[in-house]
C-alpha cells in the first residue's frame, strides 16, 4: 500500500441494508428516491439517475448506471492519457502513478463492457455463477479506482489535485458503487445455489485426456511434471495442457528467461483446449515478470520452493508505487503457479516492496513461497486461491481486496524495523456490496527465525483495517505465541472499527486465546454456519473452477 495510506471515503450509515431494498421486488416500478435508498450514496444516486419514470424499476436504473459508469471510465482514461502526454513536466513518481491509473482504467473498461452486456440482456435474478462473475467484476472496478487514487495521493498528492484527477475519481467511485448496489439488488440471488452438474469450465478440464497435437517429448515432460507436482492424490485425472515450453538458464531449452516464455503464450484463450504450461527449471531468475490480461490460462511450474526463484528489489522508497513495485505481477485469468519462490529483496528499510501482485481472476498458487517484508503479497482483486504456500513478511504482508482463500499455508511474521509492529493482513474492502475478503483456513502462524531469535519484543497482530469495510476471517488455524493478545490493531484512531468485519473461529495454539481480544464492533462472534460462508465452495464458488487446476483443495473445511 502507498505510504501514507490516505483515504477518500465518504462515511455513511449501513442501515440501508434493512431498508426498501429487502421489501419491494426488483421488477416492480419504484421511484428514484426509493431506489437510491438501497445504495451507499443516496444523494449522489438521485443526482445521476434519470428523472422519475412511473414504470422504471431496479433493472432500468441499474442498466442506466452501468452504462453511465462505462462512459465515466472512458472519460477518465482519456484524462489520464492527456496528462501522460505532458509527462516531461512530471516527476518519475507521478508518471508511474499515472501509468498505474491508465492500466487500471483499461481493466475497468473491459469489466464494464462485459457487465453491461449481462445487465442489458436480462431483467431477472441471474443464476449464481453468472451473478457472481459480474458482482466480482463490479467489485474489482471499485478496487482499481481506489488503487489509482491511493497511488496518486502517495506519490504526487499536490500535483494530482492541481491537475484535477481527485475529483473525477471521487465521482467515479460513487457512480461505480451505485452500479454495484443496483446490480446486487436486481440481479444477484439472495442465496448462492450452484448447479447440480459440472459446468462448461469443469467439463473442459476433467476428461483426463491430453490434446493429440502434443509432441511426444512434451507429453513425456508433462507426465513427469504434472504427476509429481500437480495432481490430487485421490484423483488420476490429468490437467488438460495444450502446449509446453521450458525455461532454463543453461540454454538447453526453449527459452532462457521467463518473460520470453510468457510472450510466446497464445493470446486470449478461453481454456477450453487446456493450459499453456511454462516449466521453469531450477535457478535464480532476476527479472520482473508481468502476465498481461491477454495471457489467459497460463500455468507455470517450477522445480520447488527455493529451487526455482524469481527475484527483484523494487520498492516505494526507491520511487516505485506500491502497485508497480512487484517482482511478479499477473492479471491474466485462470493463472496457476506451482513450486516457485517469489521474492522481493528490498528489505524492511525500503518499506512497501511487493513480491507478487495478483489481479488475476480464478487464479491459483500451490506450493509456492512469497518472501518480503512490508506488503509481500498483494492479493489485489477478483477471485484467488492459495494452497500449501509459505508467506513471509512484516507490516501488512498479506493485503488487498480480492476474494481470497488461503488453505494449509504457513504465515511467517519476520523481524520488522525497530519500533515497528507486524500486521499479517490489511484487507481493503471499501464498499459493503463488494464480495471480497480474506479467509485463512487451516493455516499455521509461526514466527520466522529472525523474529523468534530477536532480543527485542515486537508485537504481531492478525490484521488491521486498511479500508472502511475491511473483512478478514481466521478459522481452524494454529497461532503461536507471537500473536499479541489484542489480536487486532487499529489503523488510525477509530477508523473502520464500526464497519469492518473480523472473525476468528475454532483456532488453536497459544496465540488463539480470545480472552484478551480488542472489543471493537468490528470483532464478530460467529457460529459454524456463519464461518462456513467463507469456505471455498461458498466464498469463491471454487467447485466451479478449481477442479480444472489439479490443485488439491477442501471445498468446505467446516
Coordinates of C-alpha atoms in Angstrom, one line a residue:
X1 CA 0.0 0.0 0.0
X2 CA 1.0 3.5 -0.6
X3 CA 2.5 5.4 2.3
X4 CA 1.0 7.3 3.9
X5 CA -2.1 5.3 3.1
X6 CA -4.6 8.2 2.7
X7 CA -8.3 7.6 2.0
X8 CA -11.0 9.4 0.2
X9 CA -14.1 7.8 1.7
X10 CA -17.5 9.2 2.4
X11 CA -18.7 7.7 5.7
X12 CA -22.2 6.6 5.7
X13 CA -24.6 4.6 7.8
X14 CA -25.2 1.0 6.9
X15 CA -28.8 0.9 7.9
X16 CA -29.8 0.9 4.3
X17 CA -29.4 -2.9 4.2
X18 CA -32.6 -3.1 6.2
X19 CA -34.5 -0.5 4.1
X20 CA -36.6 -0.6 0.9
X21 CA -34.3 -3.0 -0.9
X22 CA -35.5 -6.0 1.0
X23 CA -39.2 -5.2 0.8
X24 CA -40.0 -4.4 -2.9
X25 CA -39.4 -6.9 -5.7
X26 CA -36.8 -5.5 -8.2
X27 CA -39.2 -5.9 -11.1
X28 CA -41.8 -3.5 -9.5
X29 CA -41.8 0.1 -10.5
X30 CA -40.1 2.4 -7.9
X31 CA -39.2 6.0 -7.5
X32 CA -35.6 7.2 -7.7
X33 CA -35.8 8.2 -4.1
X34 CA -36.7 4.6 -3.0
X35 CA -34.2 3.1 -5.5
X36 CA -31.4 5.2 -4.1
X37 CA -32.1 4.3 -0.5
X38 CA -30.6 0.9 -1.3
X39 CA -27.2 2.4 -2.3
X40 CA -24.3 3.7 -0.2
X41 CA -24.7 7.2 -1.7
X42 CA -28.4 8.1 -1.9
X43 CA -27.9 11.8 -2.6
X44 CA -25.4 11.2 -5.3
X45 CA -27.5 8.4 -6.7
X46 CA -30.5 10.8 -7.0
X47 CA -28.3 13.3 -8.8
X48 CA -27.2 10.9 -11.6
X49 CA -30.1 8.7 -12.3
X50 CA -32.8 9.9 -14.8
X51 CA -35.8 11.7 -13.5
X52 CA -38.7 9.7 -12.1
X53 CA -40.4 7.3 -14.5
X54 CA -43.5 5.7 -13.3
X55 CA -42.7 2.4 -15.0
X56 CA -38.9 2.3 -14.2
X57 CA -37.6 -0.4 -11.8
X58 CA -34.3 -1.5 -10.4
X59 CA -33.3 -3.2 -13.7
X60 CA -33.9 0.0 -15.7
X61 CA -31.9 2.1 -13.3
X62 CA -29.2 -0.5 -13.0
X63 CA -28.7 -0.6 -16.8
X64 CA -28.5 3.2 -16.9
X65 CA -26.0 3.3 -14.1
X66 CA -23.7 0.7 -15.6
X67 CA -23.9 2.4 -19.0
X68 CA -23.0 5.7 -17.4
X69 CA -20.2 4.1 -15.5
X70 CA -18.7 2.9 -18.7
X71 CA -18.9 6.4 -20.1
X72 CA -17.2 7.8 -17.0
X73 CA -14.4 5.2 -17.2
X74 CA -13.8 6.1 -20.8
X75 CA -13.6 9.8 -19.9
X76 CA -11.2 9.2 -17.1
X77 CA -8.9 7.1 -19.3
X78 CA -8.8 10.0 -21.8
X79 CA -7.9 12.4 -18.9
X80 CA -5.1 10.1 -17.9
X81 CA -3.8 9.9 -21.4
X82 CA -3.9 13.7 -21.7
X83 CA -1.8 14.1 -18.5
X84 CA 0.7 11.4 -19.7
X85 CA 1.2 13.3 -23.0
X86 CA 2.8 16.0 -20.8
X87 CA 4.9 13.6 -18.8
X88 CA 8.1 15.6 -19.4
X89 CA 6.8 18.1 -16.9
X90 CA 6.2 15.5 -14.3
X91 CA 8.3 13.7 -11.7
X92 CA 9.0 10.0 -12.3
X93 CA 6.8 9.0 -9.4
X94 CA 3.9 11.0 -10.8
X95 CA 4.4 9.3 -14.2
X96 CA 4.4 5.9 -12.6
X97 CA 1.3 6.6 -10.7
X98 CA -0.4 7.8 -13.9
X99 CA 0.7 4.7 -15.7
X100 CA -0.9 2.6 -13.0
X101 CA -4.1 4.5 -13.4
X102 CA -4.1 4.0 -17.2
X103 CA -3.6 0.3 -16.7
X104 CA -6.4 0.0 -14.1
X105 CA -8.7 2.2 -16.1
X106 CA -8.2 -0.1 -19.1
X107 CA -9.2 -3.1 -17.0
X108 CA -12.3 -1.1 -15.8
X109 CA -13.4 -0.5 -19.4
X110 CA -13.2 -4.3 -20.1
X111 CA -15.1 -5.2 -16.9
X112 CA -17.8 -2.6 -17.5
X113 CA -18.3 -3.7 -21.2
X114 CA -18.8 -7.3 -20.0
X115 CA -21.1 -6.3 -17.2
X116 CA -23.2 -4.1 -19.4
X117 CA -23.7 -7.0 -21.9
X118 CA -25.1 -9.0 -19.0
X119 CA -27.4 -6.4 -17.4
X120 CA -28.6 -5.3 -20.9
X121 CA -29.7 -8.8 -21.7
X122 CA -32.0 -9.7 -18.8
X123 CA -34.3 -8.3 -16.2
X124 CA -34.4 -11.0 -13.7
X125 CA -32.3 -12.7 -10.9
X126 CA -29.4 -14.4 -12.6
X127 CA -28.0 -17.9 -11.9
X128 CA -25.5 -17.9 -9.1
X129 CA -22.4 -18.4 -11.3
X130 CA -23.3 -15.6 -13.8
X131 CA -24.3 -13.2 -11.0
X132 CA -21.0 -13.9 -9.1
X133 CA -18.9 -13.2 -12.2
X134 CA -20.5 -9.7 -12.7
X135 CA -20.5 -8.8 -9.0
X136 CA -16.8 -9.8 -8.9
X137 CA -16.0 -7.5 -11.9
X138 CA -18.0 -4.6 -10.4
X139 CA -16.2 -5.1 -7.1
X140 CA -12.9 -5.0 -8.9
X141 CA -13.8 -1.8 -10.7
X142 CA -14.1 -0.1 -7.3
X143 CA -10.8 -1.6 -6.2
X144 CA -9.0 -0.5 -9.3
X145 CA -10.3 3.1 -8.8
X146 CA -9.2 3.2 -5.2
X147 CA -5.8 1.8 -6.2
X148 CA -5.4 4.6 -8.7
X149 CA -6.3 7.2 -6.1
X150 CA -4.0 5.7 -3.5
X151 CA -1.1 5.8 -5.9
X152 CA -1.7 9.4 -6.9
X153 CA -2.1 10.6 -3.3
X154 CA 1.0 8.7 -2.0
X155 CA 3.4 9.8 -4.8
X156 CA 2.1 13.1 -6.1
X157 CA -0.7 14.4 -3.9
X158 CA -0.3 18.1 -4.6
X159 CA 0.2 17.5 -8.3
X160 CA -2.8 15.2 -8.6
X161 CA -5.2 17.7 -7.0
X162 CA -3.8 20.6 -9.1
X163 CA -4.4 18.6 -12.3
X164 CA -8.0 17.7 -11.4
X165 CA -7.8 14.0 -11.0
X166 CA -9.0 13.5 -7.5
X167 CA -12.5 15.0 -8.1
X168 CA -13.3 12.7 -11.1
X169 CA -12.0 9.7 -9.2
X170 CA -14.3 10.6 -6.3
X171 CA -17.3 10.9 -8.5
X172 CA -16.4 7.7 -10.4
X173 CA -16.1 5.9 -7.1
X174 CA -19.7 6.9 -6.1
X175 CA -21.0 6.0 -9.5
X176 CA -19.4 2.6 -9.6
X177 CA -20.7 2.0 -6.0
X178 CA -24.3 2.8 -7.2
X179 CA -23.9 0.4 -10.1
X180 CA -22.7 -2.4 -7.8
X181 CA -25.5 -1.7 -5.3
X182 CA -28.2 -1.8 -8.1
X183 CA -26.8 -4.9 -9.7
X184 CA -26.7 -6.6 -6.3
X185 CA -30.3 -5.6 -5.6
X186 CA -31.6 -6.6 -9.0
X187 CA -29.6 -9.5 -10.4
X188 CA -27.9 -11.3 -7.5
X189 CA -29.7 -14.1 -5.8
X190 CA -30.1 -13.8 -2.1
X191 CA -28.8 -17.4 -1.6
X192 CA -26.0 -18.9 -3.6
X193 CA -27.1 -22.0 -5.4
X194 CA -24.6 -24.0 -7.5
X195 CA -25.8 -26.1 -10.4
X196 CA -26.1 -29.8 -9.7
X197 CA -23.9 -30.8 -12.7
X198 CA -20.5 -29.8 -13.8
X199 CA -20.5 -26.7 -15.9
X200 CA -18.6 -26.0 -19.1
X201 CA -15.4 -25.0 -17.4
X202 CA -15.3 -28.2 -15.4
X203 CA -16.2 -30.4 -18.4
X204 CA -13.4 -28.9 -20.4
X205 CA -10.7 -29.9 -17.9
X206 CA -11.8 -33.1 -16.2
X207 CA -11.7 -35.7 -19.0
X208 CA -8.3 -36.9 -18.2
X209 CA -7.0 -36.6 -21.8
X210 CA -4.2 -34.7 -23.4
X211 CA -4.6 -33.0 -26.8
X212 CA -3.4 -35.2 -29.6
X213 CA -1.2 -32.5 -31.1
X214 CA 1.1 -32.5 -28.2
X215 CA 4.5 -33.8 -29.2
X216 CA 5.9 -37.0 -27.6
X217 CA 8.7 -35.0 -26.0
X218 CA 6.3 -32.6 -24.4
X219 CA 4.0 -35.4 -23.4
X220 CA 6.8 -37.0 -21.5
X221 CA 7.7 -33.7 -19.8
X222 CA 4.1 -33.2 -18.9
X223 CA 3.7 -36.7 -17.4
X224 CA 6.8 -36.2 -15.2
X225 CA 6.0 -32.7 -14.0
X226 CA 2.2 -33.0 -13.5
X227 CA 2.1 -36.3 -11.8
X228 CA 4.8 -35.4 -9.4
X229 CA 3.7 -31.9 -8.5
X230 CA 0.1 -31.1 -9.5
X231 CA -2.4 -33.9 -9.4
X232 CA -4.5 -34.6 -6.4
X233 CA -3.5 -37.7 -4.7
X234 CA -7.0 -39.2 -4.8
X235 CA -7.7 -38.4 -8.5
X236 CA -6.0 -39.9 -11.5
X237 CA -7.4 -37.3 -13.9
X238 CA -4.8 -35.2 -15.6
X239 CA -4.8 -31.5 -16.0
X240 CA -5.5 -30.6 -19.6
X241 CA -2.5 -29.0 -21.2
X242 CA -2.4 -27.6 -24.7
X243 CA 1.4 -26.9 -25.1
X244 CA 4.6 -26.8 -23.0
X245 CA 7.7 -24.7 -23.2
X246 CA 10.7 -25.0 -20.9
X247 CA 12.8 -22.2 -19.4
X248 CA 16.3 -22.9 -18.2
X249 CA 19.4 -20.8 -17.8
X250 CA 21.8 -23.3 -19.4
X251 CA 20.5 -22.6 -22.9
X252 CA 19.3 -26.2 -23.5
X253 CA 15.6 -25.3 -23.6
X254 CA 13.0 -23.2 -25.4
X255 CA 13.9 -20.0 -23.5
X256 CA 16.4 -18.7 -21.0
X257 CA 14.1 -16.1 -19.4
X258 CA 10.5 -16.4 -18.1
X259 CA 9.4 -13.2 -19.9
X260 CA 10.3 -14.8 -23.2
X261 CA 8.2 -17.8 -22.4
X262 CA 5.2 -15.7 -21.3
X263 CA 5.5 -13.7 -24.6
X264 CA 5.3 -16.9 -26.5
X265 CA 2.0 -17.9 -24.9
X266 CA -1.1 -17.6 -27.1
X267 CA -3.4 -14.6 -26.6
X268 CA -6.9 -14.6 -25.2
X269 CA -7.5 -18.3 -25.0
X270 CA -10.6 -19.4 -23.1
X271 CA -9.1 -22.5 -21.5
X272 CA -11.2 -25.0 -23.5
X273 CA -8.1 -26.6 -25.0
X274 CA -6.1 -26.6 -21.8
X275 CA -3.3 -24.6 -20.3
X276 CA -0.2 -23.2 -21.9
X277 CA 2.4 -24.7 -19.5
X278 CA 5.7 -23.0 -18.7
X279 CA 8.1 -25.3 -16.9
X280 CA 10.8 -23.2 -15.2
X281 CA 13.7 -25.3 -14.2
X282 CA 15.8 -24.6 -11.0
X283 CA 17.6 -21.3 -11.0
X284 CA 17.7 -17.7 -9.7
X285 CA 15.7 -15.6 -12.2
X286 CA 16.4 -11.9 -11.7
X287 CA 13.6 -10.5 -13.8
X288 CA 10.4 -8.6 -13.3
X289 CA 7.6 -10.7 -14.8
X290 CA 4.2 -9.3 -15.8
X291 CA 1.5 -11.6 -17.1
X292 CA -0.9 -9.4 -19.1
X293 CA -4.7 -9.7 -19.3
X294 CA -4.5 -11.3 -22.7
X295 CA -2.3 -14.2 -21.4
X296 CA -5.1 -16.4 -20.0
X297 CA -5.0 -19.9 -18.7
X298 CA -1.2 -20.0 -18.3
X299 CA 0.3 -22.5 -15.9
X300 CA 3.8 -22.0 -14.5
X301 CA 5.5 -24.9 -12.7
X302 CA 8.9 -24.7 -11.1
X303 CA 11.3 -27.2 -9.6
X304 CA 10.3 -26.4 -6.0
X305 CA 10.4 -23.7 -3.3
X306 CA 14.0 -22.3 -3.0
X307 CA 14.8 -24.1 -6.3
X308 CA 13.0 -22.0 -8.9
X309 CA 13.3 -18.4 -7.6
X310 CA 12.0 -15.2 -9.2
X311 CA 13.5 -12.2 -7.5
X312 CA 13.6 -8.4 -7.7
X313 CA 14.0 -5.4 -5.4
X314 CA 11.7 -2.6 -6.4
X315 CA 10.3 -0.6 -3.5
X316 CA 8.3 2.5 -2.6
X317 CA 11.4 4.2 -1.1
X318 CA 13.2 3.8 -4.5
X319 CA 10.4 5.6 -6.3
X320 CA 8.0 2.9 -7.3
X321 CA 4.3 2.9 -6.5
X322 CA 3.3 0.0 -4.3
X323 CA 1.3 -1.3 -7.2
X324 CA 4.2 -1.5 -9.6
X325 CA 6.9 -2.5 -7.0
X326 CA 6.0 -6.1 -7.5
X327 CA 8.6 -8.7 -8.7
X328 CA 5.9 -10.8 -10.3
X329 CA 2.5 -9.4 -11.4
X330 CA -0.4 -11.3 -13.0
X331 CA -3.8 -10.2 -14.3
X332 CA -4.4 -13.0 -16.9
X333 CA -7.4 -15.0 -16.0
X334 CA -7.0 -18.6 -14.9
X335 CA -3.3 -18.4 -14.0
X336 CA -1.8 -21.3 -12.0
X337 CA 1.6 -21.3 -10.3
X338 CA 3.2 -24.3 -8.6
X339 CA 6.5 -24.9 -6.8
X340 CA 8.1 -21.4 -7.2
X341 CA 9.6 -18.9 -4.8
X342 CA 8.7 -15.2 -5.4
X343 CA 11.0 -12.8 -3.7
X344 CA 11.4 -9.1 -3.1
X345 CA 14.8 -8.4 -1.6
X346 CA 14.4 -4.6 -1.0
X347 CA 14.3 -5.3 2.8
X348 CA 12.3 -3.7 5.6
X349 CA 14.2 -0.4 5.3
X350 CA 12.6 0.2 1.9
X351 CA 9.0 -0.1 3.2
X352 CA 6.4 -1.2 0.6
X353 CA 8.0 -3.8 -1.6
X354 CA 5.7 -6.4 -3.2
X355 CA 6.9 -9.8 -4.2
X356 CA 3.7 -10.8 -6.0
X357 CA 0.7 -8.7 -7.1
X358 CA -2.2 -10.8 -8.2
X359 CA -5.2 -9.3 -10.0
X360 CA -6.0 -12.5 -12.0
X361 CA -9.5 -13.9 -11.7
X362 CA -9.8 -17.6 -10.9
X363 CA -6.1 -17.8 -10.1
X364 CA -4.3 -20.4 -8.0
X365 CA -0.9 -20.6 -6.3
X366 CA 0.1 -24.1 -5.0
X367 CA 3.2 -25.0 -3.0
X368 CA 4.8 -21.5 -3.6
X369 CA 6.7 -19.2 -1.3
X370 CA 6.3 -15.4 -1.1
X371 CA 9.2 -13.6 0.6
X372 CA 9.4 -9.9 1.5
X373 CA 8.9 -7.6 4.4
X374 CA 6.2 -4.8 4.1
X375 CA 3.4 -5.7 1.6
X376 CA 4.8 -9.0 0.5
X377 CA 1.7 -10.5 -1.2
X378 CA -0.7 -8.1 -2.8
X379 CA -4.0 -10.0 -3.4
X380 CA -5.3 -7.1 -5.3
X381 CA -8.7 -8.1 -6.8
X382 CA -11.0 -10.7 -8.2
X383 CA -11.0 -14.4 -7.0
X384 CA -7.9 -16.2 -5.8
X385 CA -6.9 -19.4 -4.0
X386 CA -3.6 -20.3 -2.3
X387 CA -2.8 -23.8 -1.0
X388 CA 0.3 -25.0 1.0
X389 CA 2.2 -21.8 0.4
X390 CA 4.7 -20.0 2.7
X391 CA 4.3 -16.3 3.2
X392 CA 7.0 -14.2 4.9
X393 CA 6.7 -10.5 5.9
X394 CA 6.3 -7.8 8.5
X395 CA 3.8 -4.9 8.0
X396 CA 0.5 -5.8 6.2
X397 CA 2.3 -8.6 4.4
X398 CA -1.0 -10.1 3.0
X399 CA -3.1 -7.2 1.7
X400 CA -5.5 -6.2 -1.0
X401 CA -9.2 -6.5 -1.9
X402 CA -9.6 -9.9 -3.6
X403 CA -12.0 -12.6 -2.6
X404 CA -9.2 -14.9 -1.5
X405 CA -8.9 -18.2 0.5
X406 CA -5.6 -19.5 2.0
X407 CA -5.7 -23.1 2.9
X408 CA -3.0 -25.1 4.7
X409 CA -0.5 -22.3 4.3
X410 CA 2.3 -21.1 6.6
X411 CA 2.4 -17.4 7.6
X412 CA 5.8 -16.3 8.9
X413 CA 6.0 -12.9 10.6
X414 CA 9.6 -11.6 10.4
X415 CA 11.5 -9.2 12.4
X416 CA 10.4 -5.7 11.4
X417 CA 12.3 -2.4 11.8
X418 CA 12.8 -1.1 15.3
X419 CA 9.7 0.5 16.7
X420 CA 7.5 -1.3 14.1
X421 CA 5.0 -4.0 14.7
X422 CA 3.8 -6.8 12.4
X423 CA 0.3 -6.9 10.9
X424 CA -0.3 -10.1 9.0
X425 CA -3.3 -8.8 7.0
X426 CA -4.6 -5.4 5.7
X427 CA -7.8 -6.1 3.8
X428 CA -9.0 -3.3 1.5
X429 CA -12.8 -3.6 1.1
X430 CA -14.2 -0.1 0.5
X431 CA -17.9 -0.9 -0.2
X432 CA -20.4 -3.1 1.7
X433 CA -21.6 -4.7 -1.6
X434 CA -18.1 -6.0 -2.6
X435 CA -17.9 -9.8 -2.4
X436 CA -14.3 -9.6 -1.2
X437 CA -12.4 -10.5 1.9
X438 CA -9.5 -12.7 3.2
X439 CA -10.3 -16.2 4.5
X440 CA -7.5 -18.0 6.2
X441 CA -8.2 -21.7 6.8
X442 CA -6.2 -24.5 8.5
X443 CA -3.1 -22.4 8.3
X444 CA -0.1 -22.1 10.6
X445 CA 1.1 -18.8 12.0
X446 CA 4.6 -19.1 13.4
X447 CA 7.4 -16.6 14.0
X448 CA 10.1 -16.7 11.4
X449 CA 13.6 -17.5 12.6
X450 CA 14.7 -13.9 12.8
X451 CA 11.7 -12.8 14.8
X452 CA 11.9 -15.8 17.1
X453 CA 15.6 -15.2 17.8
X454 CA 15.2 -11.4 18.4
X455 CA 16.1 -10.0 21.8
X456 CA 13.6 -7.2 21.1
X457 CA 9.9 -7.7 21.7
X458 CA 7.9 -7.0 18.6
X459 CA 4.2 -7.2 18.5
X460 CA 2.4 -9.2 15.8
X461 CA -1.3 -8.8 15.1
X462 CA -3.7 -10.7 12.9
X463 CA -4.6 -7.6 10.9
X464 CA -5.8 -4.1 10.8
X465 CA -8.5 -2.2 8.8
X466 CA -6.9 -0.6 5.7
X467 CA -10.2 0.4 4.3
X468 CA -13.6 1.1 5.7
X469 CA -15.3 -2.3 5.2
X470 CA -12.2 -4.5 5.8
X471 CA -13.1 -8.2 6.2
X472 CA -10.8 -11.0 7.4
X473 CA -11.6 -14.4 8.9
X474 CA -9.3 -16.9 10.5
X475 CA -10.6 -20.4 11.0
X476 CA -9.1 -23.7 12.3
X477 CA -5.7 -22.0 12.2
X478 CA -2.7 -22.6 14.6
X479 CA -1.4 -19.4 16.1
X480 CA 1.8 -19.4 18.1
X481 CA 2.7 -17.1 20.9
X482 CA 4.0 -14.4 18.6
X483 CA 0.4 -13.2 18.2
X484 CA -0.4 -10.4 20.6
X485 CA -3.3 -10.9 23.0
X486 CA -5.2 -8.0 21.4
X487 CA -5.4 -9.9 18.2
X488 CA -6.1 -6.9 16.0
X489 CA -4.8 -3.3 15.9
X490 CA -6.4 -0.1 14.7
X491 CA -5.3 1.7 11.6
X492 CA -5.9 5.3 12.6
X493 CA -8.0 6.2 15.7
X494 CA -11.4 4.7 15.4
X495 CA -11.4 4.5 11.6
X496 CA -13.4 1.5 10.3
X497 CA -13.8 -0.1 13.8
X498 CA -17.5 0.1 13.4
X499 CA -17.8 -1.1 9.8
X500 CA -15.1 -3.8 9.4
X501 CA -15.7 -7.5 9.9
X502 CA -13.1 -9.6 11.8
X503 CA -13.8 -13.1 13.0
X504 CA -11.9 -16.0 14.5
X505 CA -13.4 -19.5 14.6
X506 CA -12.1 -22.6 16.2
X507 CA -8.4 -21.7 16.0
X508 CA -5.7 -23.3 18.2
X509 CA -2.3 -22.5 19.7
X510 CA -1.2 -20.1 22.4
X511 CA -2.0 -17.0 20.2
X512 CA -5.6 -18.1 19.6
X513 CA -6.8 -17.3 23.1
X514 CA -9.6 -14.7 22.6
X515 CA -10.0 -13.7 26.2
X516 CA -7.9 -10.5 25.8
X517 CA -9.0 -9.6 22.3
X518 CA -10.0 -6.0 21.4
X519 CA -13.7 -5.3 21.7
X520 CA -14.5 -3.2 18.6
X521 CA -17.9 -3.6 16.9
X522 CA -15.8 -5.0 14.0
X523 CA -15.0 -8.1 16.0
X524 CA -17.6 -10.7 15.2
X525 CA -18.6 -13.7 17.3
X526 CA -19.6 -16.3 14.7
X527 CA -21.0 -19.8 14.7
X528 CA -20.2 -22.6 12.3
X529 CA -22.9 -21.6 9.9
X530 CA -21.6 -18.1 9.5
X531 CA -18.0 -19.3 9.3
X532 CA -19.0 -21.7 6.5
X533 CA -19.9 -18.7 4.3
X534 CA -16.1 -18.2 3.9
X535 CA -15.4 -21.7 2.7
X536 CA -14.1 -22.3 -0.8
X537 CA -17.5 -23.6 -2.0
X538 CA -19.5 -20.5 -1.0
X539 CA -17.0 -17.7 -0.9
X540 CA -15.2 -18.5 -4.1
X541 CA -17.6 -20.9 -5.7
X542 CA -14.4 -22.8 -6.1
X543 CA -16.1 -26.1 -7.0
X544 CA -16.8 -24.4 -10.3
X545 CA -13.2 -23.7 -11.3
X546 CA -10.6 -25.2 -9.0
X547 CA -11.0 -28.9 -10.2
X548 CA -9.6 -27.9 -13.6
X549 CA -6.3 -26.7 -12.0
X550 CA -5.5 -30.1 -10.5
X551 CA -4.6 -28.3 -7.2
X552 CA -5.8 -30.1 -4.1
X553 CA -8.4 -28.1 -2.1
X554 CA -11.0 -28.6 0.5
X555 CA -14.4 -27.3 -0.6
X556 CA -15.8 -26.9 2.9
X557 CA -13.5 -27.1 5.9
X558 CA -16.4 -26.7 8.3

